[in-house]
Coordinates of C-alpha atoms and ligand atoms in Angstrom, one line a residue:
M1 CA -12.7 79.2 -37.0
P2 CA -12.8 76.7 -40.5
P3 CA -10.8 76.7 -43.0
A4 CA -13.6 78.5 -46.1
P5 CA -17.4 78.4 -45.5
E6 CA -17.6 75.6 -47.9
F7 CA -15.1 73.2 -45.4
P8 CA -17.3 71.9 -42.1
P9 CA -16.7 73.7 -39.2
I10 CA -13.7 72.3 -36.8
D11 CA -14.8 70.0 -34.2
F12 CA -11.9 68.3 -32.8
P13 CA -8.2 69.0 -31.1
T14 CA -5.7 69.3 -34.1
L15 CA -2.2 70.6 -34.4
G16 CA -3.2 71.6 -37.8
F17 CA -3.5 75.4 -36.6
L18 CA 0.3 75.6 -35.4
V19 CA 1.5 74.4 -38.5
I20 CA -0.8 76.4 -40.7
D21 CA 0.4 79.0 -39.0
W22 CA 4.1 78.3 -38.8
I23 CA 3.8 77.2 -42.3
E24 CA 2.5 80.8 -43.4
A25 CA 5.4 82.5 -41.1
H26 CA 8.3 80.1 -43.0
C27 CA 7.3 79.2 -46.8
V28 CA 7.0 81.6 -49.2
I29 CA 5.4 81.4 -52.3
P30 CA 8.6 79.6 -54.9
D31 CA 7.8 80.9 -58.3
G32 CA 5.1 83.6 -60.2
F33 CA 5.2 86.9 -59.8
T34 CA 4.4 87.3 -56.2
K35 CA 7.9 84.8 -56.2
G36 CA 8.7 84.9 -52.0
E37 CA 6.4 86.4 -50.7
P38 CA 4.0 84.5 -47.4
F39 CA 2.2 81.3 -48.4
I40 CA -0.7 81.4 -47.8
L41 CA -2.5 78.5 -47.2
S42 CA -5.9 77.8 -49.7
G43 CA -9.8 76.6 -48.1
W44 CA -8.9 73.6 -49.3
Q45 CA -5.1 72.9 -48.1
A46 CA -5.9 74.2 -44.6
W47 CA -9.2 71.9 -44.4
N48 CA -6.4 69.1 -45.0
I49 CA -4.0 69.9 -43.0
L50 CA -6.4 70.7 -39.9
N51 CA -7.0 66.7 -40.7
H52 CA -3.8 65.5 -41.3
Y53 CA -2.9 66.5 -37.7
R54 CA -5.6 65.8 -35.7
V55 CA -4.9 64.6 -33.1
R56 CA -6.4 61.4 -31.0
P57 CA -8.2 62.8 -28.1
G58 CA -6.4 61.0 -24.0
A59 CA -2.9 61.6 -26.8
V60 CA 0.0 62.3 -24.8
G61 CA 2.5 62.9 -27.5
I62 CA 6.4 62.3 -27.4
R63 CA 6.5 61.6 -23.7
N64 CA 4.6 59.0 -24.1
N65 CA 6.7 57.6 -27.2
E66 CA 3.4 57.9 -29.2
L67 CA 5.0 59.3 -31.7
A68 CA 2.1 58.7 -35.6
S69 CA -0.7 56.8 -32.6
A70 CA -1.0 60.3 -30.9
F71 CA -3.0 61.2 -34.2
F72 CA -6.5 60.0 -35.7
Y73 CA -5.4 59.3 -39.1
R74 CA -2.5 57.2 -39.4
R75 CA -1.8 58.7 -42.9
S76 CA -3.6 61.5 -45.5
Q77 CA -4.5 61.0 -49.5
T78 CA -5.1 64.0 -50.9
V79 CA -7.0 63.6 -54.4
R80 CA -8.0 67.1 -56.2
P81 CA -7.7 68.1 -60.2
Q82 CA -4.8 69.6 -62.2
K83 CA -3.6 73.1 -61.2
T84 CA -5.0 73.7 -57.5
G85 CA -1.6 73.8 -56.3
K86 CA -0.8 70.3 -54.8
G87 CA 3.0 70.6 -55.4
P88 CA 3.5 73.9 -53.2
F89 CA 0.8 72.2 -50.7
T90 CA 2.9 69.1 -50.6
S91 CA 6.3 71.0 -49.6
A92 CA 4.7 74.1 -47.2
V93 CA 3.9 69.8 -45.7
T94 CA 8.1 68.7 -46.0
C95 CA 9.2 71.4 -45.0
A96 CA 6.5 71.9 -41.9
E97 CA 7.8 67.7 -41.2
A98 CA 11.8 68.7 -41.6
V99 CA 12.1 71.9 -38.4
G100 CA 8.4 73.3 -37.7
P101 CA 5.8 71.3 -34.3
V102 CA 4.6 68.4 -36.1
L103 CA 5.2 66.2 -33.6
L104 CA 2.4 66.0 -30.0
D105 CA 3.4 66.8 -27.1
G106 CA 1.5 67.4 -24.1
W107 CA -1.6 69.5 -24.1
A108 CA -1.6 73.8 -23.1
E109 CA -2.5 75.8 -20.3
E110 CA -3.6 78.7 -19.9
G111 CA -0.1 80.9 -21.5
D112 CA 1.6 78.8 -23.3
Y113 CA 3.1 79.6 -26.2
Y114 CA 5.4 77.9 -29.1
A115 CA 8.3 80.3 -30.3
C116 CA 10.7 80.0 -33.1
R117 CA 13.8 80.9 -30.4
D118 CA 13.6 77.6 -28.6
N119 CA 14.0 76.0 -31.2
G120 CA 16.3 76.8 -32.3
C121 CA 14.7 79.6 -35.6
P122 CA 15.5 83.0 -35.3
C123 CA 12.6 84.5 -37.0
G124 CA 10.9 85.7 -34.2
F125 CA 7.7 83.2 -34.7
V126 CA 5.4 82.7 -31.6
Y127 CA 1.9 80.7 -31.3
F128 CA 0.2 80.9 -28.0
Y129 CA -1.9 78.2 -27.4
E130 CA -5.1 78.2 -26.2
P131 CA -5.6 76.8 -23.1
G132 CA -6.4 72.5 -23.8
E133 CA -5.4 73.1 -27.5
P134 CA -2.5 70.6 -28.8
V135 CA 1.4 71.4 -28.1
G136 CA 3.7 71.0 -30.7
T137 CA 7.0 70.1 -31.1
P138 CA 9.3 69.7 -34.3
W139 CA 10.9 65.3 -34.5
P140 CA 14.3 65.5 -33.4
T141 CA 15.5 63.4 -37.0
P142 CA 13.8 64.0 -39.6
L143 CA 14.1 62.1 -42.1
I144 CA 11.8 62.8 -45.7
Q145 CA 11.9 61.2 -48.6
I146 CA 9.8 63.1 -51.0
T147 CA 9.1 59.6 -53.8
A148 CA 7.5 60.0 -57.0
T149 CA 7.2 58.0 -60.1
S150 CA 10.2 59.0 -62.1
E151 CA 12.9 61.4 -61.1
E152 CA 11.1 64.2 -63.7
Q153 CA 8.4 63.8 -60.9
T154 CA 10.7 64.1 -58.0
A155 CA 12.9 66.7 -59.2
N156 CA 9.5 69.2 -59.9
V157 CA 8.5 69.2 -56.6
Y158 CA 11.9 69.7 -55.8
A159 CA 12.0 72.6 -57.4
A160 CA 9.5 74.3 -56.0
L161 CA 10.7 73.2 -52.4
K162 CA 14.1 74.6 -52.4
P163 CA 13.1 78.3 -53.0
M164 CA 10.6 77.5 -50.9
I165 CA 13.6 77.8 -47.8
D166 CA 16.3 79.5 -50.1
N167 CA 14.0 82.6 -50.6
G168 CA 12.6 83.0 -47.3
P169 CA 13.1 82.7 -43.3
L170 CA 14.1 79.2 -43.6
S171 CA 16.8 79.6 -44.9
E172 CA 18.4 80.7 -41.4
I173 CA 17.6 77.3 -40.4
I174 CA 18.9 75.2 -43.5
P175 CA 21.6 76.7 -45.1
K176 CA 21.9 73.9 -47.7
T177 CA 20.0 73.1 -49.6
G178 CA 22.2 70.7 -52.2
E179 CA 20.7 70.1 -56.0
E180 CA 20.4 66.7 -55.1
F181 CA 19.2 66.9 -51.3
I182 CA 18.7 68.8 -48.1
R183 CA 20.3 68.1 -45.2
L184 CA 18.3 69.7 -42.5
P185 CA 20.0 70.8 -38.3
N186 CA 20.3 68.0 -36.2
D187 CA 21.1 65.0 -39.1
G188 CA 17.7 65.4 -40.0
R189 CA 17.9 65.4 -44.7
I190 CA 15.5 65.4 -47.9
D191 CA 15.8 63.0 -49.8
T192 CA 13.7 62.8 -53.5
V193 CA 13.5 58.7 -54.2
T194 CA 12.0 56.4 -57.6
S195 CA 11.8 52.6 -56.9
N196 CA 15.4 52.5 -58.0
A197 CA 16.6 53.8 -54.5
R198 CA 15.5 50.2 -53.5
S199 CA 18.5 50.8 -50.6
R200 CA 17.0 53.6 -49.2
L201 CA 13.3 52.6 -49.4
G202 CA 13.5 51.3 -46.8
A203 CA 16.0 53.5 -44.1
R204 CA 13.9 55.0 -41.1
V205 CA 12.4 57.8 -42.6
T206 CA 9.5 59.8 -40.2
F207 CA 7.8 61.5 -43.0
V208 CA 7.0 60.2 -46.9
P209 CA 5.5 62.6 -49.1
Q210 CA 3.8 59.8 -52.3
D211 CA 3.3 61.9 -55.6
E212 CA 0.7 61.1 -58.0
T213 CA 0.4 57.5 -56.5
G214 CA -2.8 57.2 -59.6
L215 CA -0.1 56.6 -61.2
W216 CA 2.4 54.1 -58.3
T217 CA 1.1 51.0 -60.6
P218 CA 2.2 47.3 -60.1
S219 CA 3.5 47.0 -62.9
S220 CA 6.2 50.2 -62.2
G221 CA 6.5 48.3 -59.6
M222 CA 6.0 51.4 -56.9
V223 CA 2.6 49.2 -55.3
K224 CA 6.1 47.3 -53.3
V225 CA 7.7 50.6 -53.2
A226 CA 4.7 52.5 -51.2
E227 CA 5.1 49.5 -49.3
T228 CA 8.5 49.1 -48.5
Q229 CA 7.8 53.3 -47.5
R230 CA 5.7 52.4 -44.7
R231 CA 7.3 49.7 -43.1
G232 CA 10.0 52.0 -42.2
L233 CA 7.2 54.9 -41.1
A234 CA 5.3 52.6 -38.6
G235 CA 8.6 51.1 -37.2
M236 CA 9.9 55.2 -37.0
G237 CA 6.1 56.2 -36.2
G238 CA 6.0 58.6 -39.0
R239 CA 3.1 58.9 -41.1
A240 CA 2.6 59.6 -45.6
W241 CA 0.6 61.7 -47.1
E242 CA -0.4 60.9 -50.8
T243 CA -1.8 63.5 -53.0
T244 CA -2.6 62.5 -57.0
N245 CA -5.4 63.5 -59.9
A246 CA -8.4 61.7 -60.1
W247 CA -7.0 57.9 -61.5
D248 CA -7.7 55.0 -64.1
P249 CA -9.7 52.5 -62.2
S250 CA -8.2 49.4 -64.2
E251 CA -5.0 49.7 -62.7
A252 CA -5.3 49.1 -59.3
S253 CA -2.8 52.1 -58.2
V254 CA -1.7 52.9 -54.7
A255 CA -4.4 55.3 -54.6
Q256 CA -7.3 53.2 -55.7
R257 CA -5.8 50.9 -53.2
T258 CA -5.9 53.5 -50.2
Y259 CA -9.0 54.7 -51.0
E260 CA -11.2 51.6 -52.0
G261 CA -9.5 50.1 -48.1
G262 CA -12.2 51.4 -46.2
M263 CA -9.8 52.2 -43.6
E264 CA -11.1 54.9 -41.2
D265 CA -7.7 55.9 -39.9
I266 CA -7.0 57.1 -43.4
F267 CA -7.9 60.7 -43.7
I268 CA -9.2 61.3 -47.4
D269 CA -9.8 64.0 -49.1
F270 CA -11.6 63.7 -52.6
P271 CA -14.1 66.1 -53.7
Q272 CA -16.2 65.0 -56.4
A273 CA -19.4 67.1 -58.0
P274 CA -22.4 65.3 -58.9
V275 CA -22.7 62.1 -60.3
G276 CA -24.7 62.6 -62.9
L277 CA -23.2 65.8 -64.2
S278 CA -21.5 64.8 -67.6
F279 CA -18.4 66.2 -68.5
R280 CA -19.2 67.3 -72.4
N281 CA -21.9 69.2 -71.5
K282 CA -20.2 72.6 -71.5
A283 CA -22.4 73.4 -69.2
E284 CA -22.8 71.1 -67.0
R285 CA -18.9 70.2 -67.1
R286 CA -18.3 74.1 -65.4
R287 CA -21.1 73.8 -62.2
I288 CA -17.9 69.8 -62.1
L289 CA -15.1 72.2 -62.2
R290 CA -16.8 75.0 -59.4
A291 CA -17.7 71.9 -57.4
V292 CA -13.9 70.8 -57.7
Y293 CA -11.5 74.1 -58.0
S294 CA -13.7 75.1 -54.2
G295 CA -11.1 76.0 -52.1
S296 CA -8.5 77.1 -54.6
P297 CA -10.0 80.8 -54.9
W298 CA -6.5 81.6 -57.2
V299 CA -8.0 79.1 -59.7
N300 CA -10.0 80.9 -62.9
L301 CA -12.9 78.5 -63.8
D302 CA -12.3 80.1 -67.3
D303 CA -9.0 79.1 -67.9
I304 CA -9.4 75.3 -66.6
E305 CA -12.0 75.5 -69.4
G306 CA -10.3 76.1 -72.0
E307 CA -7.4 73.4 -71.1
A308 CA -10.4 70.7 -70.3
A309 CA -11.9 71.8 -73.7
E310 CA -9.1 71.2 -75.2
L311 CA -8.1 67.9 -73.7
L312 CA -11.4 66.4 -74.5
K313 CA -10.8 66.4 -77.8
V314 CA -7.6 63.9 -77.7
D315 CA -8.4 62.7 -74.6
P316 CA -12.2 62.7 -72.8
Q317 CA -11.3 60.1 -70.4
Q318 CA -7.7 62.1 -69.6
A319 CA -9.4 65.5 -69.1
E320 CA -12.6 63.8 -67.1
R321 CA -9.4 62.9 -64.7
F322 CA -7.2 65.2 -64.9
F323 CA -9.4 68.6 -64.6
G324 CA -13.1 67.1 -63.7
N325 CA -11.2 64.6 -61.3
R326 CA -13.4 61.9 -61.6
L327 CA -12.2 57.4 -61.6
V328 CA -12.9 57.1 -65.7
Y329 CA -11.4 54.4 -67.7
A330 CA -8.2 55.2 -69.6
Q331 CA -8.4 56.0 -73.3
G332 CA -9.7 53.1 -75.5
T333 CA -11.6 51.0 -72.3
W334 CA -14.2 48.6 -74.6
L335 CA -16.6 48.8 -73.5
P336 CA -19.3 52.7 -72.4
E337 CA -19.0 53.0 -69.1
G338 CA -21.3 51.3 -67.3
R339 CA -22.5 48.7 -70.4
W340 CA -21.4 45.8 -68.4
E341 CA -23.3 47.0 -65.3
E342 CA -26.3 47.7 -67.1
T343 CA -26.5 44.4 -68.6
K344 CA -26.5 42.2 -65.3
D345 CA -29.4 39.7 -64.9
A346 CA -28.4 38.4 -61.4
D347 CA -31.5 37.3 -61.5
R348 CA -30.9 34.8 -64.6
V349 CA -31.1 31.0 -63.0
V350 CA -29.6 28.3 -65.9
R351 CA -31.0 25.3 -65.1
D352 CA -28.1 22.1 -66.5
G353 CA -30.5 20.3 -69.3
E354 CA -30.9 23.8 -71.1
F355 CA -29.3 24.8 -74.3
I356 CA -26.1 26.2 -74.1
C357 CA -23.0 27.2 -77.1
L358 CA -19.7 27.7 -74.9
G359 CA -16.9 30.2 -75.7
F360 CA -13.0 28.5 -74.7
D361 CA -9.9 31.3 -74.0
G362 CA -6.9 29.1 -72.7
S363 CA -3.3 29.4 -72.1
E364 CA -0.8 27.2 -70.8
N365 CA 0.6 29.3 -67.5
N366 CA 0.6 33.2 -68.3
D367 CA -2.6 33.8 -69.1
W368 CA -6.3 32.5 -67.5
S369 CA -8.0 29.7 -68.9
A370 CA -11.5 30.5 -69.5
I371 CA -14.9 29.1 -69.9
R372 CA -18.3 30.6 -70.3
A373 CA -21.4 29.7 -71.4
E374 CA -24.6 32.1 -73.4
T375 CA -28.1 30.2 -73.8
A376 CA -30.3 30.3 -75.9
D377 CA -31.8 33.7 -75.4
G378 CA -28.6 35.1 -74.8
H379 CA -27.5 35.4 -71.0
V380 CA -23.6 34.9 -71.1
F381 CA -22.8 33.0 -67.3
T382 CA -20.4 31.0 -65.9
P383 CA -20.6 27.1 -66.4
T384 CA -19.1 25.3 -63.1
Y385 CA -17.8 22.1 -62.7
A386 CA -16.7 19.4 -59.6
G387 CA -19.8 20.4 -57.2
G388 CA -19.9 24.2 -57.9
R389 CA -16.2 25.5 -59.5
P390 CA -16.3 28.0 -61.9
A391 CA -14.9 27.5 -65.0
I392 CA -12.4 30.4 -64.5
W393 CA -8.5 29.1 -64.0
D394 CA -5.6 31.3 -62.6
P395 CA -2.3 29.9 -63.2
R396 CA -1.1 31.7 -60.2
L397 CA -3.5 29.1 -57.9
H398 CA -1.9 26.0 -59.9
P399 CA 1.0 23.8 -58.9
G400 CA 4.2 25.4 -60.6
G401 CA 2.4 28.4 -62.3
H402 CA 1.1 26.7 -64.7
I403 CA -3.0 25.3 -65.8
D404 CA -3.6 22.0 -64.6
R405 CA -5.1 20.1 -67.9
G406 CA -6.7 17.9 -66.8
E407 CA -8.7 20.1 -64.5
V408 CA -10.4 22.2 -67.4
A409 CA -10.8 18.7 -69.6
A410 CA -13.1 17.2 -66.3
A411 CA -15.0 20.3 -67.0
V412 CA -15.2 20.7 -70.0
D413 CA -16.3 16.8 -70.1
E414 CA -18.8 17.8 -67.1
I415 CA -20.6 20.6 -68.5
F416 CA -21.3 18.6 -72.0
S417 CA -23.1 16.4 -69.9
R418 CA -25.0 18.5 -67.9
Y419 CA -26.0 21.1 -70.6
N420 CA -27.1 20.7 -74.5
V421 CA -24.3 21.8 -76.1
G422 CA -25.3 23.3 -79.2
R423 CA -21.5 24.6 -80.4
F424 CA -18.2 25.4 -78.7
Y425 CA -15.6 27.8 -79.9
C426 CA -11.9 27.5 -79.0
D427 CA -9.1 30.1 -79.4
P428 CA -6.9 26.9 -80.5
Q429 CA -3.4 29.1 -79.1
D430 CA -1.8 26.3 -77.2
W431 CA -4.7 24.1 -77.4
R432 CA -4.8 22.5 -80.1
S433 CA -4.5 18.6 -79.2
E434 CA -7.2 18.5 -76.0
I435 CA -9.5 20.9 -78.9
G436 CA -9.0 17.9 -81.9
E437 CA -9.8 14.7 -78.6
W438 CA -12.5 17.3 -77.7
A439 CA -14.5 17.3 -81.7
L440 CA -14.0 14.0 -81.2
K441 CA -15.6 13.2 -78.1
Y442 CA -18.6 15.5 -78.9
G443 CA -18.9 15.9 -82.6
D444 CA -16.6 18.5 -85.4
K445 CA -19.9 20.8 -86.0
V446 CA -19.9 21.7 -82.4
V447 CA -16.5 22.0 -81.3
L448 CA -14.8 24.1 -83.7
E449 CA -11.1 26.3 -83.4
W450 CA -11.7 29.6 -83.4
P451 CA -8.3 31.8 -83.8
T452 CA -9.3 35.2 -81.3
N453 CA -5.8 36.3 -83.1
Q454 CA -7.8 36.9 -87.1
I455 CA -8.3 40.1 -87.1
S456 CA -11.5 40.6 -89.3
R457 CA -12.7 37.9 -87.9
M458 CA -12.5 39.2 -84.2
F459 CA -13.8 42.5 -85.2
A460 CA -16.2 41.0 -86.3
A461 CA -17.6 39.1 -83.5
L462 CA -16.5 41.3 -80.7
S463 CA -19.2 43.8 -82.5
R464 CA -21.8 42.0 -82.5
F465 CA -21.0 42.2 -78.8
E466 CA -20.8 44.8 -78.4
V467 CA -24.4 46.0 -80.4
D468 CA -26.8 43.0 -78.5
L469 CA -25.3 43.8 -75.6
A470 CA -26.2 47.4 -76.3
S471 CA -30.1 46.4 -77.7
G472 CA -30.1 44.8 -74.1
R473 CA -30.2 41.3 -76.5
V474 CA -27.9 39.7 -74.6
T475 CA -27.6 39.5 -70.0
H476 CA -24.6 38.1 -68.4
D477 CA -24.6 37.0 -64.3
D478 CA -22.6 38.7 -61.6
D479 CA -19.3 36.9 -62.4
K480 CA -17.2 39.7 -60.3
T481 CA -13.7 38.2 -62.3
A482 CA -14.9 38.6 -65.5
E483 CA -16.3 42.4 -64.4
I484 CA -13.1 42.7 -63.4
H485 CA -11.7 40.9 -67.3
V486 CA -14.5 43.4 -69.3
A487 CA -12.8 46.8 -67.3
N488 CA -9.2 45.9 -68.1
A489 CA -9.9 45.0 -71.4
R490 CA -9.4 47.4 -74.2
K491 CA -9.5 48.2 -77.9
K492 CA -6.4 48.4 -79.9
A493 CA -6.3 50.2 -83.4
Q494 CA -5.6 47.1 -86.1
T495 CA -6.3 49.0 -89.3
A496 CA -8.3 52.0 -90.2
Q497 CA -11.5 50.2 -89.6
R498 CA -11.0 47.3 -87.6
Y499 CA -10.2 46.8 -84.0
T500 CA -9.5 44.1 -81.4
L501 CA -8.9 43.5 -77.6
I502 CA -4.9 43.9 -76.0
K503 CA -5.4 43.7 -71.8
P504 CA -3.3 47.2 -70.9
A505 CA -0.5 45.7 -68.6
D506 CA 0.3 42.2 -68.7
H507 CA -1.4 41.6 -65.1
Q508 CA -4.2 43.0 -66.6
K509 CA -6.2 39.7 -67.8
I510 CA -9.0 39.8 -70.2
D511 CA -9.4 36.0 -71.0
V512 CA -13.4 35.5 -69.1
A513 CA -14.2 38.6 -71.7
M514 CA -12.7 37.2 -74.4
S515 CA -14.4 33.5 -74.2
S516 CA -17.8 35.8 -73.2
V517 CA -17.6 36.9 -76.9
L518 CA -16.9 33.2 -77.8
A519 CA -19.5 32.1 -76.6
H520 CA -21.4 35.1 -77.7
E521 CA -21.0 34.2 -81.2
A522 CA -21.3 30.2 -81.0
T523 CA -24.1 31.0 -80.0
Q524 CA -25.2 33.5 -83.1
D525 CA -23.4 31.2 -85.0
A526 CA -25.7 28.2 -83.8
L527 CA -29.4 30.2 -84.1
A528 CA -28.4 31.3 -87.6
T529 CA -28.7 27.3 -88.2
G530 CA -31.8 27.1 -86.1
W531 CA -30.1 25.4 -83.3
G532 CA -31.8 25.7 -80.0
K533 CA -35.9 27.4 -80.5
A534 CA -37.5 24.2 -81.3
K535 CA -35.9 22.1 -78.6
S536 CA -35.7 24.5 -76.0
R537 CA -39.5 24.0 -75.7
R538 CA -39.0 21.1 -75.7
V539 CA -37.6 21.5 -73.0
L540 CA -39.0 24.2 -71.0
V541 CA -42.1 21.5 -71.4
L542 CA -40.4 18.8 -69.4
S543 CA -39.0 20.8 -67.1
Ligands
LIG1 ZN1 11.0 80.7 -37.7

C-alpha cells in the first residue's frame, strides 16, 4: 500500500507499516478543532516513516545486537515547506521512539502479531504481520533529545508533544509529562535541549529529532551540537531525524551539510518544483506550491498563496525558501542569482606577459588576503606564484594564524615580473608599509592605496563591476574560493542610495570578492588613461 498516489510503491521491507498503524492508534491531534482525535498520517508523513524504518535485507535485529545497523538508512532529513505539519509529525515519531515498536526483532512467520498488552500498554492495539514482514519491538530504555537552536523552538515541539500524549491512549503508559521533560517507563526520558545543554549533549541518546537544522550554523554552535549528538547516537545504535525548511546556502548549516554530503545511507525527502518556474510569477508560483505541498491534503493553497505573496513583498528570498521549498540565498545577496555562474569563462588562458591590473584586499590574522587580476579585455582571475600557488591566503593555514607577509611580497614580485602590470589597487588596512615599498619599487602611478571603507568610492566601484558583469564586459575564472566569497557577500545599505559589501558572519569571508572589484576598478581606470590597447596589440604580435 503506497502512502498516496504521488509516492512510489513500497518495494522494500520496512517496519514503517507497523509504526504508522501504531502511531495512528496511539497519538492524537494536539490542537485545533479536531484536538484529541486520532492522528492520521498524511501522504508525505507515511512516505517518510516507511523510508526511515526501511530494514536492511538479511538484518537480524536486536538479537544480533543490530540496532541502527538493522536499518537501510543511518538517519533521515525531511525538507518540507511551512504548514506541512512537520512539528506534529516529529512529535508522533518521538512517541513511537519512546514506547512504540521501532527496533527490528527478526522477521514474522504466519500468524505472528504485535500486541500492546505484551508491551505494557492496555489500549488493545494488535497488528498482524504479513509472513516475512520485519518484526518490531520497543527500546528497552529510550533516551530522546528534542533539539533546536533556541529554547523557544524546543518549547514549540514540546507543546505539540505533550497534548498528543496527555489527551489520548498514551497517557496510560506515560502518566508524567512534566513542564521540563517527560519520564518514560523503564527509566527512559524525553528531554529538550539547545546548544546551552553542553553536559547533556553527549548523553547516551537513542533518538534525536533535530528541528530546523537549516538554522544550525557554525556560528550558532549547532554544528558542534549535531556532531556531538551523532557520536552519542552511534554509541547507542540510535538514529537522528532532521526536519527543516529550505535553507540559505551561504550559511553552511547542518541541513546543508547533510544534503550536500551525498551519503547514500541518509534518507532525504526534499520535494522540489522544476527549476524553470519563477516564484515571482503568480501562475508559476501556483505550480511550485502544488508540487511542494503534495502529500499534505489539509493545506489550502489559497491560504498559502496569501501568506507567500505577503512575505514576498518584504523578504522574497525567505518567501521562496519557506513556501517554495527552494534553496535561495538570503536577502541582500550581492549579485543576482546565477550572475556569477553565467559570467564564468573557465577556458580563458592568461599568458605570461599579458597586460593586467591587480587588486589586493589584505588582512593580518582574521580575514583572508587575496590578489586578483584582470586582463585588459576584462577577464578576472587569480594569479599564481611559486609554481602555481593561488595568490589567496587563509590565515588559519599559517603558523599562529597570521598571514606570512613575506609570502605575499614574494607573490607580488613574481606577478610583476611575469606580467605587464598596469595598475595595482591595494586596500591599505594593515598593509600600508608594504604598499609603500611596492610603490617605490614599481612606481607610485602604478601602485596605489585604495581604501575600501570609503563608502561613495566603494559604491561606485561595486556598481561599475555589477554593470560590467551584467553586460558581459567582464568574465572571470573558475576559482572556487572566489565563487564562495562572492556568494557570501551581502549588501549593506550605508545611505538610502549607497551600499557596501559586508560578510554575513565572521567566518564567511568576502576578501576575494573585494579584491576582484579592486582589480576591475584598477583596470577601468588604467584603460581610461589609454593603457593596454596599443601595447596589447604589440604583445599579441610578439607571441
Ligand atoms: Zn497501546
